[in-house]
């Protein structure tokens, strides 16, 4: 209310996640999305933190990962997809990596 809000992120995990996103983004855009594959990112502990940030980065960079949620191949609503969409992140025992002020 009238103030600014910030989201803070663990710097080391953010740097690693950005590097990984830079490497895999071309594969996702040129191979996985055109072929209709779903993407699952998973990790434990530090890897879970990196996977969480990676999922956020990929969704922010590739709108197709967001806009396809709940749609089937024909673009129709699909109750079986639910809110799973094309990108799922499974994070086990993730450390706190984000903070909202």
mmCIF file with all atom_site columns, C-alpha atoms in Angstrom:
data_model
loop_
_atom_site.group_PDB
_atom_site.id
_atom_site.type_symbol
_atom_site.label_atom_id
_atom_site.label_alt_id
_atom_site.label_comp_id
_atom_site.label_asym_id
_atom_site.label_entity_id
_atom_site.label_seq_id
_atom_site.pdbx_PDB_ins_code
_atom_site.Cartn_x
_atom_site.Cartn_y
_atom_site.Cartn_z
_atom_site.occupancy
_atom_site.B_iso_or_equiv
_atom_site.pdbx_formal_charge
_atom_site.auth_seq_id
_atom_site.auth_comp_id
_atom_site.auth_asym_id
_atom_site.auth_atom_id
_atom_site.pdbx_PDB_model_num
ATOM 1   C CA . UNK A 1 1   ? 0.000  0.000   0.000   1.00 0.00 ? 1   UNK A CA 1
ATOM 2   C CA . UNK A 1 2   ? 1.945  2.918   -1.322  1.00 0.00 ? 2   UNK A CA 1
ATOM 3   C CA . UNK A 1 3   ? 5.318  1.230   -0.744  1.00 0.00 ? 3   UNK A CA 1
ATOM 4   C CA . UNK A 1 4   ? 7.482  -0.865  -2.956  1.00 0.00 ? 4   UNK A CA 1
ATOM 5   C CA . UNK A 1 5   ? 7.728  -4.615  -2.688  1.00 0.00 ? 5   UNK A CA 1
ATOM 6   C CA . UNK A 1 6   ? 10.777 -6.703  -3.378  1.00 0.00 ? 6   UNK A CA 1
ATOM 7   C CA . UNK A 1 7   ? 11.400 -10.359 -3.902  1.00 0.00 ? 7   UNK A CA 1
ATOM 8   C CA . UNK A 1 8   ? 14.807 -11.473 -2.728  1.00 0.00 ? 8   UNK A CA 1
ATOM 9   C CA . UNK A 1 9   ? 16.517 -14.637 -3.827  1.00 0.00 ? 9   UNK A CA 1
ATOM 10  C CA . UNK A 1 10  ? 19.480 -16.681 -2.631  1.00 0.00 ? 10  UNK A CA 1
ATOM 11  C CA . UNK A 1 11  ? 22.265 -15.299 -4.845  1.00 0.00 ? 11  UNK A CA 1
ATOM 12  C CA . UNK A 1 12  ? 24.215 -18.514 -5.414  1.00 0.00 ? 12  UNK A CA 1
ATOM 13  C CA . UNK A 1 13  ? 21.129 -20.554 -6.274  1.00 0.00 ? 13  UNK A CA 1
ATOM 14  C CA . UNK A 1 14  ? 19.887 -17.787 -8.577  1.00 0.00 ? 14  UNK A CA 1
ATOM 15  C CA . UNK A 1 15  ? 23.207 -17.632 -10.454 1.00 0.00 ? 15  UNK A CA 1
ATOM 16  C CA . UNK A 1 16  ? 23.289 -21.411 -10.894 1.00 0.00 ? 16  UNK A CA 1
ATOM 17  C CA . UNK A 1 17  ? 19.648 -21.534 -11.985 1.00 0.00 ? 17  UNK A CA 1
ATOM 18  C CA . UNK A 1 18  ? 20.168 -18.731 -14.523 1.00 0.00 ? 18  UNK A CA 1
ATOM 19  C CA . UNK A 1 19  ? 23.151 -20.564 -16.010 1.00 0.00 ? 19  UNK A CA 1
ATOM 20  C CA . UNK A 1 20  ? 21.175 -23.791 -16.261 1.00 0.00 ? 20  UNK A CA 1
ATOM 21  C CA . UNK A 1 21  ? 18.186 -21.974 -17.779 1.00 0.00 ? 21  UNK A CA 1
ATOM 22  C CA . UNK A 1 22  ? 20.477 -20.379 -20.377 1.00 0.00 ? 22  UNK A CA 1
ATOM 23  C CA . UNK A 1 23  ? 21.778 -23.824 -21.371 1.00 0.00 ? 23  UNK A CA 1
ATOM 24  C CA . UNK A 1 24  ? 18.477 -25.707 -21.525 1.00 0.00 ? 24  UNK A CA 1
ATOM 25  C CA . UNK A 1 25  ? 16.191 -22.971 -22.881 1.00 0.00 ? 25  UNK A CA 1
ATOM 26  C CA . UNK A 1 26  ? 17.141 -23.594 -26.546 1.00 0.00 ? 26  UNK A CA 1
ATOM 27  C CA . UNK A 1 27  ? 16.389 -27.309 -26.127 1.00 0.00 ? 27  UNK A CA 1
ATOM 28  C CA . UNK A 1 28  ? 13.027 -26.553 -24.545 1.00 0.00 ? 28  UNK A CA 1
ATOM 29  C CA . UNK A 1 29  ? 12.089 -24.047 -27.275 1.00 0.00 ? 29  UNK A CA 1
ATOM 30  C CA . UNK A 1 30  ? 13.367 -25.984 -30.276 1.00 0.00 ? 30  UNK A CA 1
ATOM 31  C CA . UNK A 1 31  ? 12.821 -29.606 -29.254 1.00 0.00 ? 31  UNK A CA 1
ATOM 32  C CA . UNK A 1 32  ? 10.550 -30.182 -26.270 1.00 0.00 ? 32  UNK A CA 1
ATOM 33  C CA . UNK A 1 33  ? 7.773  -27.651 -26.934 1.00 0.00 ? 33  UNK A CA 1
ATOM 34  C CA . UNK A 1 34  ? 7.342  -28.429 -30.662 1.00 0.00 ? 34  UNK A CA 1
ATOM 35  C CA . UNK A 1 35  ? 7.272  -32.159 -29.865 1.00 0.00 ? 35  UNK A CA 1
ATOM 36  C CA . UNK A 1 36  ? 4.637  -31.616 -27.176 1.00 0.00 ? 36  UNK A CA 1
ATOM 37  C CA . UNK A 1 37  ? 6.729  -32.969 -24.307 1.00 0.00 ? 37  UNK A CA 1
ATOM 38  C CA . UNK A 1 38  ? 6.026  -32.063 -20.725 1.00 0.00 ? 38  UNK A CA 1
ATOM 39  C CA . UNK A 1 39  ? 8.982  -30.971 -18.629 1.00 0.00 ? 39  UNK A CA 1
ATOM 40  C CA . UNK A 1 40  ? 9.598  -32.187 -15.078 1.00 0.00 ? 40  UNK A CA 1
ATOM 41  C CA . UNK A 1 41  ? 12.309 -30.524 -12.977 1.00 0.00 ? 41  UNK A CA 1
ATOM 42  C CA . UNK A 1 42  ? 13.157 -32.291 -9.755  1.00 0.00 ? 42  UNK A CA 1
ATOM 43  C CA . UNK A 1 43  ? 15.712 -31.941 -7.005  1.00 0.00 ? 43  UNK A CA 1
ATOM 44  C CA . UNK A 1 44  ? 16.499 -32.525 -3.362  1.00 0.00 ? 44  UNK A CA 1
ATOM 45  C CA . UNK A 1 45  ? 17.819 -29.951 -0.919  1.00 0.00 ? 45  UNK A CA 1
ATOM 46  C CA . UNK A 1 46  ? 20.095 -27.522 -2.774  1.00 0.00 ? 46  UNK A CA 1
ATOM 47  C CA . UNK A 1 47  ? 18.957 -29.059 -6.080  1.00 0.00 ? 47  UNK A CA 1
ATOM 48  C CA . UNK A 1 48  ? 15.345 -28.472 -5.064  1.00 0.00 ? 48  UNK A CA 1
ATOM 49  C CA . UNK A 1 49  ? 16.067 -24.805 -4.475  1.00 0.00 ? 49  UNK A CA 1
ATOM 50  C CA . UNK A 1 50  ? 17.753 -24.534 -7.860  1.00 0.00 ? 50  UNK A CA 1
ATOM 51  C CA . UNK A 1 51  ? 14.895 -26.438 -9.506  1.00 0.00 ? 51  UNK A CA 1
ATOM 52  C CA . UNK A 1 52  ? 12.334 -24.096 -7.986  1.00 0.00 ? 52  UNK A CA 1
ATOM 53  C CA . UNK A 1 53  ? 14.120 -21.021 -9.325  1.00 0.00 ? 53  UNK A CA 1
ATOM 54  C CA . UNK A 1 54  ? 14.695 -22.764 -12.671 1.00 0.00 ? 54  UNK A CA 1
ATOM 55  C CA . UNK A 1 55  ? 10.952 -23.371 -12.970 1.00 0.00 ? 55  UNK A CA 1
ATOM 56  C CA . UNK A 1 56  ? 10.222 -19.706 -12.246 1.00 0.00 ? 56  UNK A CA 1
ATOM 57  C CA . UNK A 1 57  ? 12.814 -18.589 -14.812 1.00 0.00 ? 57  UNK A CA 1
ATOM 58  C CA . UNK A 1 58  ? 11.566 -20.925 -17.540 1.00 0.00 ? 58  UNK A CA 1
ATOM 59  C CA . UNK A 1 59  ? 7.956  -19.879 -17.030 1.00 0.00 ? 59  UNK A CA 1
ATOM 60  C CA . UNK A 1 60  ? 8.916  -16.210 -17.147 1.00 0.00 ? 60  UNK A CA 1
ATOM 61  C CA . UNK A 1 61  ? 10.999 -16.684 -20.326 1.00 0.00 ? 61  UNK A CA 1
ATOM 62  C CA . UNK A 1 62  ? 8.692  -19.064 -22.199 1.00 0.00 ? 62  UNK A CA 1
ATOM 63  C CA . UNK A 1 63  ? 5.033  -18.028 -22.148 1.00 0.00 ? 63  UNK A CA 1
ATOM 64  C CA . UNK A 1 64  ? 4.067  -21.294 -23.880 1.00 0.00 ? 64  UNK A CA 1
ATOM 65  C CA . UNK A 1 65  ? 4.824  -23.104 -20.619 1.00 0.00 ? 65  UNK A CA 1
ATOM 66  C CA . UNK A 1 66  ? 2.191  -20.993 -18.869 1.00 0.00 ? 66  UNK A CA 1
ATOM 67  C CA . UNK A 1 67  ? -0.454 -20.570 -21.570 1.00 0.00 ? 67  UNK A CA 1
ATOM 68  C CA . UNK A 1 68  ? -0.682 -24.294 -22.317 1.00 0.00 ? 68  UNK A CA 1
ATOM 69  C CA . UNK A 1 69  ? -1.712 -25.262 -18.803 1.00 0.00 ? 69  UNK A CA 1
ATOM 70  C CA . UNK A 1 70  ? -4.930 -27.244 -18.790 1.00 0.00 ? 70  UNK A CA 1
ATOM 71  C CA . UNK A 1 71  ? -5.088 -27.570 -22.595 1.00 0.00 ? 71  UNK A CA 1
ATOM 72  C CA . UNK A 1 72  ? -4.919 -30.662 -24.745 1.00 0.00 ? 72  UNK A CA 1
ATOM 73  C CA . UNK A 1 73  ? -3.251 -30.932 -28.169 1.00 0.00 ? 73  UNK A CA 1
ATOM 74  C CA . UNK A 1 74  ? -6.257 -29.383 -29.904 1.00 0.00 ? 74  UNK A CA 1
ATOM 75  C CA . UNK A 1 75  ? -6.219 -26.376 -27.570 1.00 0.00 ? 75  UNK A CA 1
ATOM 76  C CA . UNK A 1 76  ? -9.372 -27.551 -25.824 1.00 0.00 ? 76  UNK A CA 1
ATOM 77  C CA . UNK A 1 77  ? -9.793 -27.490 -22.080 1.00 0.00 ? 77  UNK A CA 1
ATOM 78  C CA . UNK A 1 78  ? -8.671 -30.786 -20.615 1.00 0.00 ? 78  UNK A CA 1
ATOM 79  C CA . UNK A 1 79  ? -9.719 -31.695 -17.104 1.00 0.00 ? 79  UNK A CA 1
ATOM 80  C CA . UNK A 1 80  ? -7.131 -34.483 -16.998 1.00 0.00 ? 80  UNK A CA 1
ATOM 81  C CA . UNK A 1 81  ? -4.291 -31.952 -17.327 1.00 0.00 ? 81  UNK A CA 1
ATOM 82  C CA . UNK A 1 82  ? -5.692 -29.875 -14.491 1.00 0.00 ? 82  UNK A CA 1
ATOM 83  C CA . UNK A 1 83  ? -3.212 -27.247 -13.443 1.00 0.00 ? 83  UNK A CA 1
ATOM 84  C CA . UNK A 1 84  ? -0.178 -29.385 -14.296 1.00 0.00 ? 84  UNK A CA 1
ATOM 85  C CA . UNK A 1 85  ? 0.559  -27.667 -17.609 1.00 0.00 ? 85  UNK A CA 1
ATOM 86  C CA . UNK A 1 86  ? 3.743  -28.354 -19.528 1.00 0.00 ? 86  UNK A CA 1
ATOM 87  C CA . UNK A 1 87  ? 6.175  -27.645 -16.691 1.00 0.00 ? 87  UNK A CA 1
ATOM 88  C CA . UNK A 1 88  ? 6.138  -29.300 -13.284 1.00 0.00 ? 88  UNK A CA 1
ATOM 89  C CA . UNK A 1 89  ? 8.662  -28.751 -10.496 1.00 0.00 ? 89  UNK A CA 1
ATOM 90  C CA . UNK A 1 90  ? 9.020  -31.375 -7.761  1.00 0.00 ? 90  UNK A CA 1
ATOM 91  C CA . UNK A 1 91  ? 11.132 -29.973 -4.940  1.00 0.00 ? 91  UNK A CA 1
ATOM 92  C CA . UNK A 1 92  ? 12.016 -32.210 -1.996  1.00 0.00 ? 92  UNK A CA 1
ATOM 93  C CA . UNK A 1 93  ? 13.382 -30.645 1.212   1.00 0.00 ? 93  UNK A CA 1
ATOM 94  C CA . UNK A 1 94  ? 14.014 -27.309 -0.490  1.00 0.00 ? 94  UNK A CA 1
ATOM 95  C CA . UNK A 1 95  ? 15.793 -24.618 1.511   1.00 0.00 ? 95  UNK A CA 1
ATOM 96  C CA . UNK A 1 96  ? 14.147 -21.198 1.612   1.00 0.00 ? 96  UNK A CA 1
ATOM 97  C CA . UNK A 1 97  ? 15.291 -19.509 -1.597  1.00 0.00 ? 97  UNK A CA 1
ATOM 98  C CA . UNK A 1 98  ? 12.825 -16.616 -1.955  1.00 0.00 ? 98  UNK A CA 1
ATOM 99  C CA . UNK A 1 99  ? 11.710 -13.885 0.410   1.00 0.00 ? 99  UNK A CA 1
ATOM 100 C CA . UNK A 1 100 ? 8.988  -11.339 -0.221  1.00 0.00 ? 100 UNK A CA 1
ATOM 101 C CA . UNK A 1 101 ? 9.274  -7.997  1.533   1.00 0.00 ? 101 UNK A CA 1
#
